[in-house]
Coordinates of C-alpha atoms and ligand atoms in Angstrom, one line a residue:
X231 CA -38.6 14.4 4.4
X232 CA -38.3 10.8 5.4
X233 CA -39.1 10.5 9.1
X234 CA -36.3 8.0 9.9
X235 CA -33.1 8.1 11.8
X236 CA -30.2 8.1 9.3
X237 CA -27.0 6.3 10.2
X238 CA -24.4 7.8 8.0
X239 CA -21.4 5.7 7.0
X240 CA -18.5 7.6 5.5
X241 CA -16.4 5.2 3.4
X242 CA -12.8 6.0 2.6
X243 CA -10.2 3.2 2.6
X244 CA -12.8 0.5 3.3
X245 CA -14.6 0.2 0.0
X246 CA -16.3 -3.1 0.7
X247 CA -19.5 -4.4 2.3
X248 CA -18.2 -7.6 3.7
X249 CA -16.2 -7.2 6.9
X250 CA -16.8 -3.5 7.1
X251 CA -17.3 -2.7 10.8
X252 CA -18.5 0.8 10.2
X253 CA -21.3 -0.4 7.9
X254 CA -22.0 -3.3 10.2
X255 CA -22.4 -1.1 13.3
X256 CA -24.5 1.4 11.4
X257 CA -26.8 -1.4 10.1
X258 CA -27.2 -2.8 13.6
X259 CA -28.0 0.6 15.0
X260 CA -30.5 1.2 12.2
X261 CA -32.2 -2.1 12.9
X262 CA -32.5 -1.2 16.6
X263 CA -34.1 2.3 16.0
X264 CA -35.9 1.4 12.9
X265 CA -33.8 3.9 11.0
X266 CA -31.8 3.4 7.8
X267 CA -28.2 3.3 6.7
X268 CA -26.9 5.9 4.2
X269 CA -23.4 5.3 2.8
X270 CA -21.3 8.2 1.6
X271 CA -18.1 8.5 -0.4
X272 CA -16.4 11.9 -1.2
X273 CA -13.7 12.0 -3.9
X274 CA -11.0 14.5 -2.9
X275 CA -8.8 14.9 -6.0
X276 CA -7.0 18.0 -4.6
X277 CA -5.9 16.1 -1.5
X278 CA -5.1 13.0 -3.6
X279 CA -2.8 15.2 -5.7
X280 CA -1.1 16.5 -2.5
X281 CA -0.4 12.8 -1.7
X282 CA 1.0 12.3 -5.2
X283 CA -1.6 9.6 -5.7
X284 CA -1.2 7.7 -9.0
X285 CA -3.9 8.3 -11.6
X286 CA -4.3 4.5 -11.9
X287 CA -5.1 4.3 -8.2
X288 CA -7.6 7.1 -8.4
X289 CA -9.2 5.3 -11.3
X290 CA -9.4 2.1 -9.3
X291 CA -11.1 4.0 -6.5
X292 CA -13.6 5.6 -8.8
X293 CA -14.4 2.3 -10.6
X294 CA -14.7 0.5 -7.2
X295 CA -17.1 3.1 -5.8
X296 CA -19.4 2.8 -8.8
X297 CA -19.6 -0.9 -8.4
X298 CA -19.9 -0.8 -4.6
X299 CA -22.9 1.5 -5.1
X300 CA -24.7 -1.2 -7.1
X301 CA -23.6 -3.9 -4.6
X302 CA -25.0 -1.9 -1.8
X303 CA -28.2 -1.2 -3.8
X304 CA -29.0 -4.9 -3.6
X305 CA -29.2 -4.4 0.2
X306 CA -31.3 -1.2 -0.3
X307 CA -28.4 0.8 1.1
X308 CA -28.0 4.0 -1.0
X309 CA -24.4 5.1 -1.6
X310 CA -24.1 8.8 -2.2
X311 CA -20.9 9.3 -4.3
X312 CA -19.9 13.0 -4.4
X313 CA -17.1 14.7 -6.4
X314 CA -15.5 16.9 -3.8
X315 CA -12.3 18.8 -3.7
X316 CA -10.1 18.3 -0.6
X317 CA -10.3 17.0 2.9
X318 CA -10.9 20.5 4.4
X319 CA -14.2 20.9 2.6
X320 CA -15.7 17.4 3.4
X321 CA -17.7 18.7 6.3
X322 CA -19.0 22.0 5.1
X323 CA -19.6 21.0 1.5
X324 CA -21.1 17.6 2.0
X325 CA -21.6 16.2 5.5
X326 CA -23.2 19.2 7.0
X327 CA -25.7 19.4 4.1
X328 CA -26.8 15.8 4.9
X329 CA -27.6 16.5 8.6
X330 CA -31.1 17.9 8.0
X331 CA -32.1 14.6 6.5
X332 CA -32.1 13.2 10.1
X333 CA -28.6 12.0 10.6
X334 CA -28.2 10.7 14.1
X335 CA -24.7 9.3 14.0
X336 CA -21.6 9.0 11.7
X337 CA -19.6 5.8 11.4
X338 CA -16.2 5.5 9.8
X339 CA -12.9 3.5 9.7
X340 CA -10.1 5.4 11.4
X341 CA -7.1 6.6 9.3
X342 CA -3.7 7.5 10.7
X343 CA -1.8 9.9 8.5
X344 CA -1.6 13.5 9.8
X345 CA -3.9 15.2 7.3
X346 CA -6.5 12.4 7.6
X347 CA -6.4 12.6 11.4
X348 CA -6.9 16.4 11.3
X349 CA -9.8 15.9 8.8
X350 CA -11.6 13.4 11.0
X351 CA -11.0 15.4 14.2
X352 CA -12.6 18.4 12.6
X353 CA -15.6 16.4 11.4
X354 CA -16.1 14.7 14.8
X355 CA -15.9 18.1 16.6
X356 CA -18.3 19.8 14.2
X357 CA -20.8 16.9 14.6
X358 CA -20.5 17.1 18.3
X359 CA -21.5 20.7 18.3
X360 CA -24.7 19.4 16.7
X361 CA -25.0 16.7 19.4
X362 CA -24.3 14.0 16.8
X363 CA -21.9 11.3 17.9
X364 CA -19.4 9.7 15.6
X365 CA -17.9 6.2 15.9
X366 CA -14.5 5.4 14.6
X367 CA -13.3 1.9 14.0
X368 CA -9.7 0.6 14.0
X369 CA -9.8 -1.8 11.1
X370 CA -7.0 -0.7 8.8
X371 CA -4.6 -3.2 10.5
X372 CA -5.2 -6.6 11.9
X373 CA -3.8 -5.3 15.2
X374 CA -4.6 -1.6 15.7
X375 CA -1.6 0.7 15.9
X376 CA -0.3 1.0 19.4
X377 CA -1.8 -2.4 20.5
X378 CA 1.4 -4.4 20.0
X379 CA 3.9 -3.2 22.5
X380 CA 7.0 -4.4 24.4
X381 CA 6.7 -5.4 28.0
X382 CA 7.8 -1.9 28.9
X383 CA 4.9 -0.5 26.9
X384 CA 7.1 0.8 24.1
X385 CA 6.7 0.5 20.4
X386 CA 8.7 -2.2 18.7
X387 CA 11.4 -0.8 16.4
X388 CA 12.5 -4.3 15.2
X389 CA 10.2 -6.5 13.1
X390 CA 11.0 -10.0 14.6
X391 CA 9.9 -9.4 18.2
X392 CA 7.0 -7.4 16.9
X393 CA 5.9 -10.4 14.8
X394 CA 6.3 -12.7 17.8
X395 CA 4.1 -10.6 20.0
X396 CA 1.6 -10.1 17.1
X397 CA 1.3 -13.8 16.6
X398 CA 0.8 -14.4 20.3
X399 CA -2.0 -11.9 20.3
X400 CA -3.6 -13.5 17.2
X401 CA -3.4 -16.9 18.9
X402 CA -5.1 -15.4 22.0
X403 CA -7.8 -13.3 20.5
X404 CA -8.3 -14.7 17.0
X405 CA -9.4 -12.6 14.1
X406 CA -12.9 -11.3 13.8
X407 CA -14.6 -10.6 10.4
X408 CA -18.0 -8.8 10.3
X409 CA -20.9 -10.0 8.3
X410 CA -22.3 -8.0 5.5
X411 CA -25.0 -5.5 6.6
X412 CA -28.6 -6.6 6.7
X413 CA -30.8 -5.8 3.8
X414 CA -33.0 -2.9 4.7
X415 CA -36.4 -1.7 3.6
X416 CA -36.3 0.2 0.3
X417 CA -36.8 3.9 1.0
X418 CA -37.1 6.8 -1.4
X419 CA -34.6 9.2 0.1
X420 CA -34.6 12.7 -1.3
X421 CA -31.0 13.9 -1.2
X422 CA -29.6 17.4 -1.8
X423 CA -27.9 18.0 -5.1
X424 CA -24.1 17.3 -5.2
X425 CA -21.6 17.1 -8.0
X426 CA -21.7 13.4 -9.0
X427 CA -18.6 11.3 -8.8
X428 CA -16.6 11.6 -12.0
X429 CA -15.3 8.6 -13.9
X430 CA -11.6 8.1 -14.1
X431 CA -9.4 7.5 -17.1
X432 CA -10.0 3.7 -17.1
X433 CA -6.3 3.1 -16.7
X434 CA -7.0 0.4 -14.0
X435 CA -9.3 -1.8 -16.2
X436 CA -6.9 -4.8 -15.9
X437 CA -8.0 -4.9 -12.2
X438 CA -11.5 -6.3 -11.6
X439 CA -13.4 -4.4 -9.0
X440 CA -16.4 -6.5 -7.9
X441 CA -16.1 -7.5 -4.3
X442 CA -16.9 -11.2 -5.0
X443 CA -14.2 -11.4 -7.7
X444 CA -11.6 -9.9 -5.3
X445 CA -12.7 -12.2 -2.5
X446 CA -12.5 -15.1 -4.9
X447 CA -8.9 -14.1 -6.0
X448 CA -7.9 -14.1 -2.4
X449 CA -9.6 -17.5 -1.6
X450 CA -8.0 -19.1 -4.7
X451 CA -4.6 -17.8 -3.7
X452 CA -5.0 -19.3 -0.2
X453 CA -6.2 -22.6 -1.6
X454 CA -4.0 -23.1 -4.5
X455 CA -0.9 -20.9 -4.5
X456 CA 0.1 -20.1 -1.0
X457 CA 1.9 -23.4 -0.6
X458 CA 4.4 -22.4 -3.3
X459 CA 4.8 -18.8 -2.0
X460 CA 8.0 -19.5 -0.1
X461 CA 9.8 -20.6 -3.3
X462 CA 7.9 -18.6 -6.0
X463 CA 7.6 -15.2 -4.4
X464 CA 11.0 -13.9 -5.3
X465 CA 10.8 -14.5 -9.1
X466 CA 9.2 -11.7 -11.0
X467 CA 8.7 -13.9 -14.1
X468 CA 6.4 -16.2 -12.0
X469 CA 2.9 -15.2 -10.9
X470 CA 3.8 -16.4 -7.4
X471 CA 2.4 -13.6 -5.1
X472 CA -1.2 -12.8 -4.4
X473 CA -1.4 -9.4 -6.3
X474 CA -3.9 -8.2 -3.7
X475 CA -2.0 -5.1 -2.6
X476 CA -4.1 -2.7 -4.7
X477 CA -7.3 -4.1 -3.1
X478 CA -5.8 -4.0 0.4
X479 CA -4.7 -0.4 -0.1
X480 CA -8.2 0.9 -0.9
X481 CA -9.9 -1.6 1.3
X482 CA -11.9 -3.7 -1.2
X483 CA -10.4 -6.4 1.0
X484 CA -9.3 -6.3 4.6
X485 CA -6.2 -7.9 6.0
X486 CA -8.4 -9.6 8.6
X487 CA -10.3 -11.4 5.8
X488 CA -6.9 -12.6 4.4
X489 CA -5.7 -13.9 7.8
X490 CA -9.0 -15.6 8.5
X491 CA -9.1 -17.3 5.1
X492 CA -5.5 -18.3 5.4
X493 CA -6.2 -19.9 8.8
X494 CA -9.1 -21.7 7.3
X495 CA -7.4 -23.0 4.2
X496 CA -3.8 -23.6 5.4
X497 CA -4.1 -24.3 9.2
X498 CA -1.5 -27.1 9.1
X499 CA 1.0 -25.1 7.1
X500 CA 0.8 -22.2 9.5
X501 CA 2.3 -24.5 12.2
X502 CA 5.5 -24.6 10.2
X503 CA 7.5 -21.4 10.3
X504 CA 9.1 -21.7 6.8
X505 CA 5.9 -22.7 5.0
X506 CA 4.4 -20.5 2.2
X507 CA 1.4 -19.8 4.4
X508 CA 3.6 -18.6 7.3
X509 CA 5.7 -16.4 5.1
X510 CA 2.6 -14.9 3.5
X511 CA 1.3 -14.2 6.9
X512 CA 4.6 -12.5 7.8
X513 CA 4.1 -10.1 4.8
X514 CA 0.7 -9.1 6.2
X515 CA 2.4 -8.5 9.6
X516 CA 5.0 -6.3 7.8
X517 CA 2.0 -4.3 6.6
X518 CA 0.8 -3.8 10.2
X519 CA 4.3 -3.2 11.4
X520 CA 4.9 -0.2 9.1
X521 CA 1.5 1.3 10.1
X522 CA 2.4 1.0 13.8
X523 CA 5.7 2.6 13.2
X524 CA 4.1 5.4 11.2
X525 CA 1.6 6.3 13.9
X526 CA 4.3 6.1 16.6
X527 CA 6.8 8.3 14.7
X528 CA 4.9 11.1 12.9
X529 CA 8.2 12.5 11.7
X530 CA 8.0 9.8 9.0
X531 CA 4.9 11.5 7.5
X532 CA 7.0 14.6 7.2
X533 CA 9.4 12.5 5.1
X534 CA 12.2 12.5 7.7
X535 CA 14.5 9.5 8.0
X536 CA 13.9 7.1 10.8
X537 CA 17.7 7.1 11.4
X538 CA 18.0 10.8 11.8
X539 CA 21.7 11.1 11.1
X540 CA 21.2 9.8 7.6
X541 CA 19.3 13.0 6.8
X542 CA 22.8 14.7 6.8
X543 CA 23.9 12.7 3.8
X544 CA 24.6 15.2 0.9
X545 CA 23.0 13.1 -1.9
X546 CA 24.3 14.4 -5.2
X547 CA 20.8 14.1 -6.8
X548 CA 21.8 14.2 -10.4
X549 CA 18.6 14.9 -12.4
X550 CA 19.8 13.2 -15.5
X551 CA 20.4 9.9 -13.6
X552 CA 17.0 10.2 -11.9
X553 CA 15.4 10.7 -15.4
X554 CA 17.2 7.6 -16.6
X555 CA 15.9 5.6 -13.6
X556 CA 12.3 6.7 -14.0
X557 CA 12.3 5.9 -17.7
X558 CA 14.1 2.6 -17.4
X559 CA 17.1 3.7 -19.4
X560 CA 20.0 3.0 -16.9
X561 CA 21.7 0.2 -18.9
X562 CA 21.0 -2.2 -16.1
X563 CA 18.4 -4.6 -17.6
X564 CA 16.7 -5.8 -14.4
X565 CA 16.3 -2.2 -13.2
X566 CA 15.1 -1.0 -16.6
X567 CA 12.6 -3.9 -17.0
X568 CA 11.3 -3.3 -13.5
X569 CA 10.8 0.5 -14.0
X570 CA 9.0 -0.3 -17.3
X571 CA 6.7 -2.7 -15.5
X572 CA 5.9 0.1 -13.0
X573 CA 5.3 2.7 -15.7
X574 CA 3.2 0.5 -17.9
X575 CA 1.1 -1.5 -15.4
X576 CA 1.1 0.6 -12.2
X577 CA 2.5 -2.4 -10.2
X578 CA 5.9 -3.8 -9.5
X579 CA 7.0 -7.1 -8.1
X580 CA 8.4 -6.8 -4.5
X581 CA 11.9 -8.2 -5.4
X582 CA 12.1 -5.5 -8.1
X583 CA 10.9 -2.8 -5.7
X584 CA 13.9 -3.7 -3.5
X585 CA 16.3 -3.8 -6.4
X586 CA 15.2 -0.5 -8.0
X587 CA 15.0 1.3 -4.7
X588 CA 18.5 0.2 -3.7
X589 CA 19.8 1.1 -7.2
X590 CA 18.4 4.6 -7.0
X591 CA 20.0 5.3 -3.7
X592 CA 23.1 3.3 -3.6
X593 CA 24.1 3.3 -7.3
X594 CA 22.8 6.6 -8.5
X595 CA 23.1 8.4 -5.1
X596 CA 19.7 10.0 -5.2
X597 CA 17.7 10.8 -2.1
X598 CA 15.3 8.0 -1.3
X599 CA 12.5 10.6 -1.1
X600 CA 12.7 11.2 -4.8
X601 CA 12.0 7.5 -5.4
X602 CA 9.4 7.3 -2.7
X603 CA 7.4 10.1 -4.4
X604 CA 7.9 8.6 -7.9
X605 CA 6.6 5.2 -6.7
X606 CA 3.5 6.9 -5.1
X607 CA 2.8 8.7 -8.4
X608 CA 2.8 5.5 -10.3
X609 CA 1.7 2.6 -8.0
X610 CA -1.9 1.3 -8.1
X611 CA -1.2 0.0 -4.5
X612 CA 0.5 3.2 -3.3
X613 CA 0.3 3.2 0.5
X614 CA 2.2 5.7 2.5
X615 CA 3.3 3.4 5.4
X616 CA 4.3 0.5 3.2
X617 CA 6.0 2.7 0.6
X618 CA 7.9 4.8 3.1
X619 CA 8.8 1.6 5.1
X620 CA 10.0 -0.1 1.9
X621 CA 12.0 2.9 0.7
X622 CA 13.6 3.5 4.1
X623 CA 14.4 -0.2 4.4
X624 CA 16.2 -0.2 1.0
X625 CA 17.9 3.1 1.6
X626 CA 19.2 1.9 5.1
X627 CA 17.6 4.9 6.7
X628 CA 14.7 3.2 8.3
X629 CA 13.7 1.1 11.3
X630 CA 15.1 -2.4 11.0
X631 CA 16.5 -1.5 7.6
X632 CA 19.1 -3.2 5.5
X633 CA 22.5 -2.3 6.8
X634 CA 24.0 0.4 4.7
X635 CA 27.0 -1.7 3.7
X636 CA 24.8 -4.4 2.2
X637 CA 24.5 -3.1 -1.3
X638 CA 22.6 -5.1 -3.9
X639 CA 24.6 -5.9 -7.0
X640 CA 21.9 -5.5 -9.7
X641 CA 23.6 -8.0 -12.0
X642 CA 23.8 -10.8 -9.5
X643 CA 20.3 -10.1 -8.3
X644 CA 19.2 -10.4 -11.9
X645 CA 21.0 -13.7 -12.4
X646 CA 19.5 -15.0 -9.2
X647 CA 15.9 -14.0 -9.5
X648 CA 15.4 -13.9 -13.3
X649 CA 17.8 -16.7 -14.2
X650 CA 16.4 -17.3 -17.7
X651 CA 16.0 -13.5 -18.4
X652 CA 12.3 -14.1 -19.1
X653 CA 11.1 -11.1 -17.2
X654 CA 13.7 -8.8 -18.8
X655 CA 12.9 -10.1 -22.3
X656 CA 9.2 -9.2 -21.7
X657 CA 9.8 -5.6 -20.9
X658 CA 13.0 -5.0 -22.9
X659 CA 12.3 -6.6 -26.3
X660 CA 15.5 -5.0 -27.7
X661 CA 17.4 -7.6 -25.6
X662 CA 15.2 -10.6 -26.6
X663 CA 17.9 -12.1 -28.7
X664 CA 20.3 -12.3 -25.8
X665 CA 21.0 -15.6 -24.1
X666 CA 20.1 -16.3 -20.5
X667 CA 23.8 -15.9 -19.7
X668 CA 24.3 -12.6 -21.4
X669 CA 21.1 -10.8 -20.8
X670 CA 21.8 -9.7 -17.3
X671 CA 24.9 -7.7 -18.5
X672 CA 24.6 -7.2 -22.3
X673 CA 27.5 -4.8 -22.5
X674 CA 30.4 -7.3 -22.5
X675 CA 31.3 -6.8 -26.2
X676 CA 29.2 -3.8 -27.2
X677 CA 25.9 -2.5 -26.0
X678 CA 23.2 -3.9 -28.2
X679 CA 21.5 -1.5 -30.7
X680 CA 18.4 0.2 -29.1
X681 CA 19.6 -0.4 -25.6
X682 CA 21.3 2.0 -23.2
X683 CA 24.9 2.2 -22.0
X684 CA 25.3 1.8 -18.3
X685 CA 24.9 5.2 -16.6
X686 CA 27.2 4.3 -13.7
X687 CA 29.8 1.7 -12.7
X688 CA 28.4 -0.3 -9.9
X689 CA 31.7 -0.9 -8.1
X690 CA 32.6 2.8 -8.2
X691 CA 29.1 3.8 -7.1
X692 CA 29.3 1.3 -4.2
X693 CA 32.5 2.9 -2.9
X694 CA 30.9 6.4 -2.9
X695 CA 27.8 5.0 -1.0
X696 CA 30.0 3.5 1.7
X697 CA 31.8 6.9 2.0
X698 CA 28.6 8.9 2.2
X699 CA 27.1 6.7 4.9
X700 CA 30.4 6.4 6.9
X701 CA 30.7 10.1 7.0
X702 CA 27.4 10.5 8.9
X703 CA 27.4 7.4 11.0
X704 CA 27.9 8.1 14.6
X705 CA 27.3 11.9 14.1
X706 CA 24.9 13.6 16.5
X707 CA 21.5 13.9 14.8
Ligands
LIG1322 C1 10.6 0.3 -2.1 C2 9.3 -0.4 -1.8 C3 8.1 0.3 -1.9 C4 6.8 -0.4 -1.6 N1 5.7 0.3 -1.7 C5 4.5 -0.3 -1.4 C6 3.3 0.4 -1.5 O1 3.2 1.6 -1.8 N2 2.1 -0.3 -1.2 C7 2.1 -1.6 -0.8 O2 1.1 -2.2 -0.5 N3 3.3 -2.3 -0.6 C8 4.5 -1.7 -0.9 N4 5.6 -2.4 -0.8 C9 5.6 -3.8 -0.3 C10 5.5 -4.9 -1.4 O3 6.4 -4.7 -2.4 C11 4.1 -5.0 -1.9 O4 3.1 -5.0 -0.9 C12 3.9 -6.3 -2.8 O5 4.8 -6.3 -3.8 C13 2.5 -6.3 -3.3 O6 2.3 -7.5 -4.1 P1 1.3 -8.7 -3.6 O7 0.0 -8.1 -3.3 O8 1.4 -9.7 -4.6 O9 2.1 -9.1 -2.3 P2 2.1 -10.5 -1.5 O10 3.5 -11.0 -1.5 O11 1.1 -11.4 -1.9 O12 1.8 -10.0 0.0 C14 0.5 -9.9 0.6 C15 0.3 -8.5 1.1 O13 1.1 -8.2 2.2 C16 1.4 -6.8 2.2 N5 2.9 -6.7 2.0 C17 3.7 -7.5 1.4 N6 5.0 -7.1 1.5 C18 5.0 -6.0 2.3 C19 6.0 -5.1 2.8 N7 7.3 -5.3 2.6 N8 5.6 -4.1 3.5 C20 4.3 -3.9 3.8 N9 3.3 -4.7 3.4 C21 3.6 -5.7 2.6 C22 0.7 -6.2 1.0 O14 -0.5 -5.7 1.4 C23 0.5 -7.4 0.1 O15 -0.6 -7.3 -0.8 C24 6.9 -1.7 -1.1 C25 8.1 -2.4 -1.0 C26 9.3 -1.7 -1.3 C27 10.6 -2.5 -1.2

């Protein structure tokens, strides 16, 4: 056995070596006691399934871990990647078996969902029974949940004052990014046998996974594209957003790195509220906002509505309509093209997430939770807080949500945000012959061959939505 103190870093949603506080702290401690860092990743497919995690996201994680292992190997940090089962078995099946190697401490980034919190509390307490300390770092958000509060010490339920306070904190304390861990001496560590991490289905191959490529993508966006973000970000036919969400979701990149790079590349723009840089920063603040809300209101994890009275709405939940929505067969071209983007690429443009979510709830009258789950099962960037926040915003059931009587008209949204019909043509080739004027509503004369008749009448559906909401508004929850 190697006679060295082992500092064990348990990687989960922080699959990177730059700006990884847990790795950094372990590396510092190992330097101080002449020990070594051992990194650990445990795949938990059964728990992932319970979270309805998309196959493509699982594949991205698996590919990223394999590459991270070789990146860390350059620093002589071994990464043990184990194929496990579920959260409950992490300690007994893996961590406890590593302790005899000489583990002196565990380091990890904190996670906030209920099952994850339970998992980590269990591990921390079992380690403590062995007199092994564990260190948990709040790095999932730029401002840790619970750190941005009103003057009365309450959680903000509205985004704009949250953002104001968040920005004031940023101005005061800045943003800190941690250096990569130091290269350590190469050691031959003899590890117990574990089932090796399986490879995925390669469905995420369109997404590069080396850390430097991802950092480069982020840097290029901040240098060359962020100035156009304010005008380009709403048009799905334009590559006008960063496409970093998948990496932020699994932690190949941290939001702190994004903010720090943005400040470096676009300092002047950030002084103007309406600039692309300021608006992009706002999106990163939304990301923090929804995580703060999730931690403060655990009922959200249980899929309850933030506005409790809306849980009384008797959604008709017609399975045939849900099927048409999932498959992109509703007869509303912008909705169908968007759903096909999701089904074929695992990603959907933000404007389209808003349109399709609104359509499911307010045109098809299907419970937002059905859509939330479907999105999770398909999205490469599936993130509980952002997804739940987005769905509850669109469904008018959430905190600071769209008012229920503001109902997107899918045809005018389409005319506005895909004016030439370019995006629609890409995903619905059966409409490619339609002019820019006709493509948004191709049913004026007769529905084109190979396309779908509209499954609902928007104006009629709108009336029912208003009635469903009015009936519960003001009711005791
Ligand atoms: C119904 C619905 C469901 C959504 N589900 C998810 C999800 O599961 N995972 C997810 O990361 N985002 C989700 N979003 C938010 C948003 O659509 C995506 O973050 C964005 O489209 C990702 O593309 P991008 O990386 O190019 O974003 P950019 O426009 O470049 O934004 C930069 C980053 O900010 C964050 N961000 C942007 N918008 C939001 C937002 N509204 N809420 C929270 N964070 C945001 C993301 O991390 C994103 O990568 C959802 C939005 C809606 C309306």
